[in-house]
Short mmCIF file of C-alpha atoms and ligand atoms in Angstrom, two decimals:
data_model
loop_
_atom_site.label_atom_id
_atom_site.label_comp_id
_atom_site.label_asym_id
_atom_site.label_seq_id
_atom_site.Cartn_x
_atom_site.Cartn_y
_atom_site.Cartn_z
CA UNK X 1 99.13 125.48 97.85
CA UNK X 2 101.47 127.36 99.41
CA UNK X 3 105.22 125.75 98.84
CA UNK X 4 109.13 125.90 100.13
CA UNK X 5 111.82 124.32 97.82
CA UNK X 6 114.47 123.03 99.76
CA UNK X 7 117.79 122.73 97.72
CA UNK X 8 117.71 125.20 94.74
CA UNK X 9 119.96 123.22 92.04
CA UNK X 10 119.28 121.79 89.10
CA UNK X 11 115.83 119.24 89.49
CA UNK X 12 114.70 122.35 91.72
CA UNK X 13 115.15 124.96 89.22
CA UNK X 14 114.64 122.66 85.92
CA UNK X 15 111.84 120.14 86.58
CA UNK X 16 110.31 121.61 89.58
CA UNK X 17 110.07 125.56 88.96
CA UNK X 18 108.70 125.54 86.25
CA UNK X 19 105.11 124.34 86.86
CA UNK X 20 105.59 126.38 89.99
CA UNK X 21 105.34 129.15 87.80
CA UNK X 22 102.83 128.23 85.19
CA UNK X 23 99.45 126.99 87.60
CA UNK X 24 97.86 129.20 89.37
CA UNK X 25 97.04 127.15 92.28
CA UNK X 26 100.40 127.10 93.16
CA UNK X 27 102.62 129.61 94.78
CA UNK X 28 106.41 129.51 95.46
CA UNK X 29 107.08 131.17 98.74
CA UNK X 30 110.21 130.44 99.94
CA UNK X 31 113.39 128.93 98.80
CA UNK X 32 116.04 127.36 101.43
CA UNK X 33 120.19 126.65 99.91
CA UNK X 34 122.78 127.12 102.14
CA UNK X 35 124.50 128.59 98.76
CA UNK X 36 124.25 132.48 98.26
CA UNK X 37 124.64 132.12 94.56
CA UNK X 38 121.92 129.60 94.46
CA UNK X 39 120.07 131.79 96.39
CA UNK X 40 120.63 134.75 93.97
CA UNK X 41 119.54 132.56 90.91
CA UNK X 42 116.54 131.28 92.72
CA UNK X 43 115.36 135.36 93.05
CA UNK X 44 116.32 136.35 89.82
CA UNK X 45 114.31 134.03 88.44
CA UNK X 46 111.16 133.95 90.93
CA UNK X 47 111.45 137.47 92.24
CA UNK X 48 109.55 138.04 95.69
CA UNK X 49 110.10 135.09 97.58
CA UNK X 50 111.74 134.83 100.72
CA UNK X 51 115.39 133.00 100.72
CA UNK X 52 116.74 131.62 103.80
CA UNK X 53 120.34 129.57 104.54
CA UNK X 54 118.81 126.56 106.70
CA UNK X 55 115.47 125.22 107.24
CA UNK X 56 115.26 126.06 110.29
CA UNK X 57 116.09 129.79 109.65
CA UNK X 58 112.89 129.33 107.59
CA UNK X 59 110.67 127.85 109.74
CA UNK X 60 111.09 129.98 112.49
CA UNK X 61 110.53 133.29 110.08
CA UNK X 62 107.52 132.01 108.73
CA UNK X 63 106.21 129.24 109.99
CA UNK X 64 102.31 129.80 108.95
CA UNK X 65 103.55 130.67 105.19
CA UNK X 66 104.00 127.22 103.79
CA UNK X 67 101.68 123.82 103.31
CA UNK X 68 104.57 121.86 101.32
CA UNK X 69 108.06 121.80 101.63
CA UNK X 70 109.38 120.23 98.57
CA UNK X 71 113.12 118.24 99.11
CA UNK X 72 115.61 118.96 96.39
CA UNK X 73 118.80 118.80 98.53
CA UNK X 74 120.97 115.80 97.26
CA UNK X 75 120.24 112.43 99.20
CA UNK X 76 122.03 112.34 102.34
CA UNK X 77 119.49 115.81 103.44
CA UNK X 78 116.50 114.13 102.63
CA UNK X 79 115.35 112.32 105.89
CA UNK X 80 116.64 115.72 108.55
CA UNK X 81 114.66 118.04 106.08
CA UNK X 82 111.71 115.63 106.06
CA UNK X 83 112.02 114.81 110.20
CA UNK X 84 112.22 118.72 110.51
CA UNK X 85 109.44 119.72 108.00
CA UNK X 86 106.90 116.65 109.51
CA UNK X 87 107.85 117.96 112.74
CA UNK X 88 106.62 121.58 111.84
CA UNK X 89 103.25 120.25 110.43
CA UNK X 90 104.20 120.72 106.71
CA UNK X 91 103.56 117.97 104.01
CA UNK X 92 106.68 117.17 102.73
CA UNK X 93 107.40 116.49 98.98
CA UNK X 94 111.13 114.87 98.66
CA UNK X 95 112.97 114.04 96.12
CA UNK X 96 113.90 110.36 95.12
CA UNK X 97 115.17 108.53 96.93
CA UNK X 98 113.59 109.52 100.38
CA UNK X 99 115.55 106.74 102.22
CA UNK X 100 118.47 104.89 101.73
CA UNK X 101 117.37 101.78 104.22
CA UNK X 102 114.81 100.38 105.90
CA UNK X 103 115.29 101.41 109.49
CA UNK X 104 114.99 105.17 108.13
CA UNK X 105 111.96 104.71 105.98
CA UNK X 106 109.92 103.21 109.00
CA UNK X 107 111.15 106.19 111.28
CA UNK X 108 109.85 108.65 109.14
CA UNK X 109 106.35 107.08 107.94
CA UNK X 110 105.73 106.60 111.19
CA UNK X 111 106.46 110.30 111.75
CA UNK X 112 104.34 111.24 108.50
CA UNK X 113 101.13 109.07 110.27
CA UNK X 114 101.62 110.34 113.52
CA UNK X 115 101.56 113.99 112.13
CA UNK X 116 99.03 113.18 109.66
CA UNK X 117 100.62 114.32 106.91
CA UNK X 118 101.54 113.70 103.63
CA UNK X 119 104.97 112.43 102.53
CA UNK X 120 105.50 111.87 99.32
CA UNK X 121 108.47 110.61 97.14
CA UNK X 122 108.95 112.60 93.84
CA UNK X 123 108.41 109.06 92.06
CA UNK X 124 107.88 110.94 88.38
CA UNK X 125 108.52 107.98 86.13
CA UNK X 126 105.07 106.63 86.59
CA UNK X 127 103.44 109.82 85.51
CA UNK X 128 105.97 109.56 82.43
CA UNK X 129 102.70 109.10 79.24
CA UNK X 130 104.62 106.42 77.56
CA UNK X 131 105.27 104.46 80.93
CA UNK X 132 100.96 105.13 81.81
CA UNK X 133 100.33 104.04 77.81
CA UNK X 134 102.42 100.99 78.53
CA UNK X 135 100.86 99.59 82.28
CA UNK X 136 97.37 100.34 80.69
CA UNK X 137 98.46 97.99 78.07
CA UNK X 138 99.63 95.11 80.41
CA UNK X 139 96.61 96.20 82.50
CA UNK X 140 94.26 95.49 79.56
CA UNK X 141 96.41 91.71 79.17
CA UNK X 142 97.38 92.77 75.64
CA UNK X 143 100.55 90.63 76.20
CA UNK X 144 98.88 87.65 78.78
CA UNK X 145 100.24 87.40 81.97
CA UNK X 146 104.03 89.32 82.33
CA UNK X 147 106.23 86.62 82.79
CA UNK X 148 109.75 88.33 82.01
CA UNK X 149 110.81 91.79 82.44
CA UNK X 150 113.99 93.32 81.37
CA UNK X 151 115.03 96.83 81.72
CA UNK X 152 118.87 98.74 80.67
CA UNK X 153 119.69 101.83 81.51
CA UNK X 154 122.49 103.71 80.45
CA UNK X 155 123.97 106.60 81.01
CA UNK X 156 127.93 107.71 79.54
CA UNK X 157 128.60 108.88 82.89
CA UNK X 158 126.51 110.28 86.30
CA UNK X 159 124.36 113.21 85.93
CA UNK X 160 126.33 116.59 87.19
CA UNK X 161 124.76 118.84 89.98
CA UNK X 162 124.87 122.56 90.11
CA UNK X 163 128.51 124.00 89.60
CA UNK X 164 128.20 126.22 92.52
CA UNK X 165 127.71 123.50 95.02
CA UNK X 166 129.62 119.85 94.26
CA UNK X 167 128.56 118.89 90.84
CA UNK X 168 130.30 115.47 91.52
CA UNK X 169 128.26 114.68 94.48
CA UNK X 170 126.70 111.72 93.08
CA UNK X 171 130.24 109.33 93.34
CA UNK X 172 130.31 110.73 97.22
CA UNK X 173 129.44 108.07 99.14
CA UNK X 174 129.19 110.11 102.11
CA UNK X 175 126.75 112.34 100.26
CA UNK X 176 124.83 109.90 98.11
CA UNK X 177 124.67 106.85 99.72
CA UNK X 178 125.10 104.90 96.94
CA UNK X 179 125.49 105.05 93.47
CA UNK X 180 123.41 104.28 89.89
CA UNK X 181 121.59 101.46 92.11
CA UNK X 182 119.72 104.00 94.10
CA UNK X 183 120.11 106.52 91.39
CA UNK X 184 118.34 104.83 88.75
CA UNK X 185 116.87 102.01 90.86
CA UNK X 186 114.62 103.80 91.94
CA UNK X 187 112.89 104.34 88.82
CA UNK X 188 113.35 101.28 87.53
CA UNK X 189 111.40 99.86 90.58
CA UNK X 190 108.48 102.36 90.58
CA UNK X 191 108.11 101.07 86.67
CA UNK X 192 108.41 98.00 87.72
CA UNK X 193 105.40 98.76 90.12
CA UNK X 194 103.24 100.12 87.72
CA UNK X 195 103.40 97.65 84.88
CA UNK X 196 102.90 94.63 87.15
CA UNK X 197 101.66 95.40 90.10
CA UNK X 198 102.10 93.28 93.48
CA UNK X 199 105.25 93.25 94.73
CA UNK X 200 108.86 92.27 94.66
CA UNK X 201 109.49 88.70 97.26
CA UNK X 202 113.63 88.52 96.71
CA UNK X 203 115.96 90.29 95.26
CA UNK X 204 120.02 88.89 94.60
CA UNK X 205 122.02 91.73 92.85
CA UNK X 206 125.97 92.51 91.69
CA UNK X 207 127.37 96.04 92.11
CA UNK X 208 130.33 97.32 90.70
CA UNK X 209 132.49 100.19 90.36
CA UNK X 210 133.86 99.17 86.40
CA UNK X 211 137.47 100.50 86.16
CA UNK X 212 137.67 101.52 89.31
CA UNK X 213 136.77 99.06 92.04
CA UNK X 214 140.00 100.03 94.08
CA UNK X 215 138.01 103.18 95.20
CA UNK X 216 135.91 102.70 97.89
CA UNK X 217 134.70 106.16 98.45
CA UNK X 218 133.32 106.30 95.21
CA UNK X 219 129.53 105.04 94.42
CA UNK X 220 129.59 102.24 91.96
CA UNK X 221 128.76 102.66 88.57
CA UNK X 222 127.18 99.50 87.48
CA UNK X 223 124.65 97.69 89.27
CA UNK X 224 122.81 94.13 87.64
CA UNK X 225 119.42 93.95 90.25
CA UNK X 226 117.40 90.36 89.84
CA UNK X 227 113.62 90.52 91.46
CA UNK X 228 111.29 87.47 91.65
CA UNK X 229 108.39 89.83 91.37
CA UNK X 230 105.48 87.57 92.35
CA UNK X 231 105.72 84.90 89.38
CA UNK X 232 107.47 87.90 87.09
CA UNK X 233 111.16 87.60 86.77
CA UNK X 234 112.61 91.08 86.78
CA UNK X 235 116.06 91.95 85.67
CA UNK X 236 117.51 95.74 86.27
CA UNK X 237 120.66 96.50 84.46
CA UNK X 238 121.48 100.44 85.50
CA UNK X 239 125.41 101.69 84.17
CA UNK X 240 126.94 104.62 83.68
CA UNK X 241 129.79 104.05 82.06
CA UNK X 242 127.79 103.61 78.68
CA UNK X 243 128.39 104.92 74.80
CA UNK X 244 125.28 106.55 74.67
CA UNK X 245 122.20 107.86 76.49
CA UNK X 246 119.36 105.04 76.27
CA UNK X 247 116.76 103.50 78.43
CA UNK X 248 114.18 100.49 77.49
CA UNK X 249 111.36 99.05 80.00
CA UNK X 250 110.39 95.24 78.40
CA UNK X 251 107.89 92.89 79.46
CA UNK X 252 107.51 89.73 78.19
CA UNK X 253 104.31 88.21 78.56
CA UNK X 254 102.31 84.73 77.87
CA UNK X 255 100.61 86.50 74.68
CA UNK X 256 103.28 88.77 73.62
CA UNK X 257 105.84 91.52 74.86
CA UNK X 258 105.76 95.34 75.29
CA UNK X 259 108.47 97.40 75.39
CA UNK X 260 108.97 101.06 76.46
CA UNK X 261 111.82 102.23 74.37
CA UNK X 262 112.13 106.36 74.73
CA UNK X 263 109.47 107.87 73.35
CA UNK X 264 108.62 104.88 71.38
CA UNK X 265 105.60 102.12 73.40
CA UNK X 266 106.01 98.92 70.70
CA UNK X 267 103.95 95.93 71.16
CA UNK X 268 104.48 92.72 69.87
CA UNK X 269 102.07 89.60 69.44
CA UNK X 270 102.90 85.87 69.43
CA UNK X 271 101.69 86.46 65.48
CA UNK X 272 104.33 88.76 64.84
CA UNK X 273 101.98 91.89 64.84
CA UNK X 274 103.73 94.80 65.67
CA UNK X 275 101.97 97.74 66.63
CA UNK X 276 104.17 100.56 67.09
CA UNK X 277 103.42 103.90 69.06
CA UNK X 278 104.88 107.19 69.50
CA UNK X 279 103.31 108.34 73.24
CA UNK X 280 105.80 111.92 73.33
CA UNK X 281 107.54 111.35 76.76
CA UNK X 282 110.54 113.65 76.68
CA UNK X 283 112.97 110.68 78.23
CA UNK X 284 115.87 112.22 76.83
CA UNK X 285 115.47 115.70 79.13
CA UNK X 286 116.63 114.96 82.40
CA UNK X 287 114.71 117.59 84.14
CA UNK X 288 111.39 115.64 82.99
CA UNK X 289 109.98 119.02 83.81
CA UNK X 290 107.13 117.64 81.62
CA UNK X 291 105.95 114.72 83.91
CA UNK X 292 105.94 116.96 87.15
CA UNK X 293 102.56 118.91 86.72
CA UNK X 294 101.18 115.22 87.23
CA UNK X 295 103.00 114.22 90.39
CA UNK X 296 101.68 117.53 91.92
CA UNK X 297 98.22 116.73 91.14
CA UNK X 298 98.75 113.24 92.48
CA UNK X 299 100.07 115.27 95.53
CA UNK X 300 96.55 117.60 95.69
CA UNK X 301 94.44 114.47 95.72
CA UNK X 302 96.57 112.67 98.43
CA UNK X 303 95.90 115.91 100.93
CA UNK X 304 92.15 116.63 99.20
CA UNK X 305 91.26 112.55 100.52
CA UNK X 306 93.53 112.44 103.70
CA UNK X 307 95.69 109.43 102.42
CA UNK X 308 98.62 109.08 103.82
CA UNK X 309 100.21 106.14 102.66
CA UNK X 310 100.19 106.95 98.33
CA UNK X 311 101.28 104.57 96.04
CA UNK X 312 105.20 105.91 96.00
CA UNK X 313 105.40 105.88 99.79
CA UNK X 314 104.82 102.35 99.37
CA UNK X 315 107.43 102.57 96.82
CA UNK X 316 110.13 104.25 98.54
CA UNK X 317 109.93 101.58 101.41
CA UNK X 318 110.71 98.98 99.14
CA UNK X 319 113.16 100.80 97.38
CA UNK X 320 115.07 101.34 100.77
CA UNK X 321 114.61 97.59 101.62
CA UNK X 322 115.92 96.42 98.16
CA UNK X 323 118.78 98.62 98.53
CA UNK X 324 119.72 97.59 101.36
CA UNK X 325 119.41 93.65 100.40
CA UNK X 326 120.87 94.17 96.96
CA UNK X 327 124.59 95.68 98.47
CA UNK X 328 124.08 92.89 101.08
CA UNK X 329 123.45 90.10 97.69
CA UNK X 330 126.73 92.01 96.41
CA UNK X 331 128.98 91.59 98.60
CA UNK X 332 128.12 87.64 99.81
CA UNK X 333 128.13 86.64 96.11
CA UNK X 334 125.40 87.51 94.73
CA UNK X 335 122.56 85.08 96.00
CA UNK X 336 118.89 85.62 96.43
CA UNK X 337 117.87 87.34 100.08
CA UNK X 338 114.02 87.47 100.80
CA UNK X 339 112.34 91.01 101.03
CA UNK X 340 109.76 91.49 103.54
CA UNK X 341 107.70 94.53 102.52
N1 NAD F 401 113.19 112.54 90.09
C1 NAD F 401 114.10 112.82 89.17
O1 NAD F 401 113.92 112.53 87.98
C2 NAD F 401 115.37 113.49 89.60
C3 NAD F 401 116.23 114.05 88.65
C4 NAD F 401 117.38 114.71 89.10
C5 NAD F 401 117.67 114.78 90.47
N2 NAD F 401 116.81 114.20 91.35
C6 NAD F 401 117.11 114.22 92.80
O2 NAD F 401 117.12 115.59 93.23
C7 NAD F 401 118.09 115.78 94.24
C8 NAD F 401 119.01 116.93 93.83
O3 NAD F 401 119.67 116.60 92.64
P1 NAD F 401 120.23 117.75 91.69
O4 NAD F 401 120.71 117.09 90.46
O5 NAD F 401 119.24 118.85 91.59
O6 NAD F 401 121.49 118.25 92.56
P2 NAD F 401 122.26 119.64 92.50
O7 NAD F 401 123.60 119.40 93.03
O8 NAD F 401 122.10 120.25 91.15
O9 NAD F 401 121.44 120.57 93.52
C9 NAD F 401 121.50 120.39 94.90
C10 NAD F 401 121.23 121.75 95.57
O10 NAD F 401 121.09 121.52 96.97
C11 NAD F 401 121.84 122.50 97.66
N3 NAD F 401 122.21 121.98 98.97
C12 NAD F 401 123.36 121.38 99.38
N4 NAD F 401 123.28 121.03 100.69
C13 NAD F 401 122.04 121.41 101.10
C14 NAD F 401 121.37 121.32 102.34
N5 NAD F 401 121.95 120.78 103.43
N6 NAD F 401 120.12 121.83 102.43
C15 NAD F 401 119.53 122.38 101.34
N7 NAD F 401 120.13 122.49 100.15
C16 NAD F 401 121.36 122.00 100.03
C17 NAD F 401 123.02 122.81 96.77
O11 NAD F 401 123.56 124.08 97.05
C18 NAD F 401 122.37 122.75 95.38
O12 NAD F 401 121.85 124.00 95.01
C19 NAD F 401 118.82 114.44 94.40
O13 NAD F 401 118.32 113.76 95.53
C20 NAD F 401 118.48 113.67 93.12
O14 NAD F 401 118.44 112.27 93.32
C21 NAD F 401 115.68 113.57 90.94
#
C-alpha cells in the first residue's frame, strides 16, 4: 500500500512512522506539512520520499503514486484533507477525531460511499491488548451483564504538539474545536464501544475550563460525560489539570467487575476472587506506536472486503453527535438530550 502522511508532527512521526518503516507491505511515499523544518525531519528520517507544502501541491504532482492518505494535521484540517483526498479517489486514514459535529460527519461519509472508498478514523484504543483482553472478557459474561461503567482520565496538563508548528494548539479553540472532551472522548467512547457493544441513547454532560473559565478562547480542561448506554450507565470523567498521568476503564457487571487499569486487566467476582493480569499495553507512551500495526491491518481488510462503513466510522459519527449534545447538556445545565445515531 502505497501511503501520504499528511501533517508530519509528533503522532505522524512517533506512532505512525514507525510501522511505516518496519512492514514491508507498506511504503511511505510522500509527506505533505506546510512547515519546511517538518519537512526536513520527515526526509532525514525517511530519505527518498517526495515532500510537498499543500495537498494539493501533492496531488497534482503525483496523483497515481498514493492508495492512502493518512491525516495527521491537528483537528480543524481533518474534514478539507479528507473532502480533498475522497475527492481524488484515495482512501483516507485520519486521525481522531475526524469530525467535530454531526452535520460534517454525514457530509463526508456520504462522500466516502459515493467514492467508494474507505475512511477510516485512527480509533487505536480498541486495538490497545489490554482493552481486546478486557471486551473478550465481558464478551465471554465473566462479570454478567455490564450494568455500570466508570472511566477517569487524567492528564497534568494537554499533550504538546511539535515545537516548530504551535505546540499549544490543543487550548485553540479555533484550531481544536474543543478541548479534553473531544481529545480524550474519543477514546473513551470507542472503549466504551468495544466492551459493551450497542450503542449510546442520551448523553447529559458538564464542561469546564477549572481555573480559568473567564477564557473563552481556550478549550476546557475538564469534561464529566454521562451515557445511558442501552441499560449500561456510563460515566466519562476526562481532566487535565491532574497530579499524575493515569487512566482506568471499569465495568461493573451483575456477576462481578473488570477493570482496565494501565497495563494491568483485574477482574473481580461477587466471591471476592481476584484474578489479576498483566496484558503489556504501553498506556503510558503517548505515541501508542505499539497499537498502530493493528489499526493498519484493520485498514487492509476494510479495502481487501470493500466495506465501507468499519466499526470506527460508526464510531466517529457518534463521537461527533455526542460532542455536539454534550457542550449543548453544558451549557443548559447539564440535563439528559437524546442521541439519534
Ligand atoms: N490517536 C491517538 O492516540 C493520537 C495521539 C496524538 C495525536 N493524535 C491526533 O493527531 C493529530 C495531530 O496531533 P499531534 O500531536 O501530532 O500534533 P503536532 O502539532 O505535533 O503535529 C501537527 C503537524 O501538522 C502540521 N500542520 C499544521 N497545519 C497543517 C495543515 N494545514 N496541513 C498539514 N499539516 C499541517 C504541523 O506543521 C505539524 O507538523 C491531532 O488531530 C490529534 O488529535 C492522535
Amino acid at each position: 500500500m502505497k501511503i501520504a502522511i499528511v501533517g508530519f508532527g509528533f503522532i505522524a512521526q512517533k506512532g505512525h512512522l514507525p510501522t511505516y518503516q518496519s512492514r514491508d507491505d507498506l511504503n511511505l511515499r510522500a509527506v505533505v506539512d506546510p512547515v519546511s523544518a517538518r519537512r526536513e525531519e520527515a526526509l532525514k528520517l525517511h530519505p527518498g520520499i517526495r515532500v510537498y507544502e499543500t495537498l494539493s501541491d501533492l496531488l497534482e504532482d503525483c496523483p497515481q503514486e498514493i492508495d492512502l492518505v493518512d491525516i495527521c494535521a491537528p483537528n480543524v484540517f481533518h474534514i478539507p484533507a479528507a473532502r480533498q483526498a475522497l475527492a481524488a479517489g484515495k482512501h483516507v486514514l485520519c486521525e481522531k477525531p475526524l469530525a467535530l459535529n454531526l452535520a460534517e460527519f454525514e457530509d463526508i461519509k456520504q462522500l466516502a460511499l459515493e467514492k467508494r472508498r474507505l475512511l477510516y478514523p485512527c480509533h487505536n484504543y480498541k486495538f490497545a491488548p489490554s482493552v481486546v483482553h478486557a471486551a473478550k472478557l465481558v464478551r465471554s459474561g465473566a462479570i454478567g451483564e455490564p450494568l455500570y461503567a466508570s472511566f477517569q482520565v487524567y492528564r497534568v496538563s494537554h499533550a504538546r504538539g511539535v515545537p516548530e508548528w504551535q505546540p499549544h494548539w490543543r487550548r485553540d479553540k479555533a484550531i481544536a474545536g474543543g478541548g479534553i472532551a473531544i481529545d480524550h472522548g474519543v477514546h473513551a467512547i470507542s472503549i466504551a464501544h468495544s466492551l459493551l457493544g450497542g450503542a449510546p441513547k442520551q448523553v447529559a454532560a458538564h464542561i469546564r475550563n477549572l481555573g480559568n473559565d473567564k477564557d473563552t478562547n481556550l478549550t476546557e480542561n475538564t469534561a464529566l460525560i454521562c451515557l445511558d448506554w442501552e441499560s449500561v450507565l456510563v460515566q466519562i470523567n476526562l481532566t487535565w489539570v491532574g497530579s499524575v498521568r493515569k487512566s482506568s476503564f471499569r465495568v461493573q457487571g451483575t456477576e462481578g467487575e473488570i477493570c482496565i487499569d494501565n497495563d494491568d486487566v483485574i477482574l473481580i467476582d461477587k466471591n471476592k476472587n481476584v484474578t489479576p493480569c498483566i496484558v503489556p499495553t504501553d498506556f503510558d507512551d503517548p505515541s501508542h506506536s505499539s497499537w498502530f500495526s493493528a489499526v493498519i491491518n484493520d485498514i487492509q481488510h476494510h479495502i481487501a472486503t470493500e466495506n465501507y462503513e468499519p466499526a470506527s466510522l460508526i464510531e466517529a459519527g457518534r463521537v461527533a453527535e455526542i460532542m455536539e449534545k454534550a457542550h449543548q447538556s453544558s451549557t443548559q445545565g447539564g440535563g439528559w438530550l437524546s442521541l439519534k445515531l
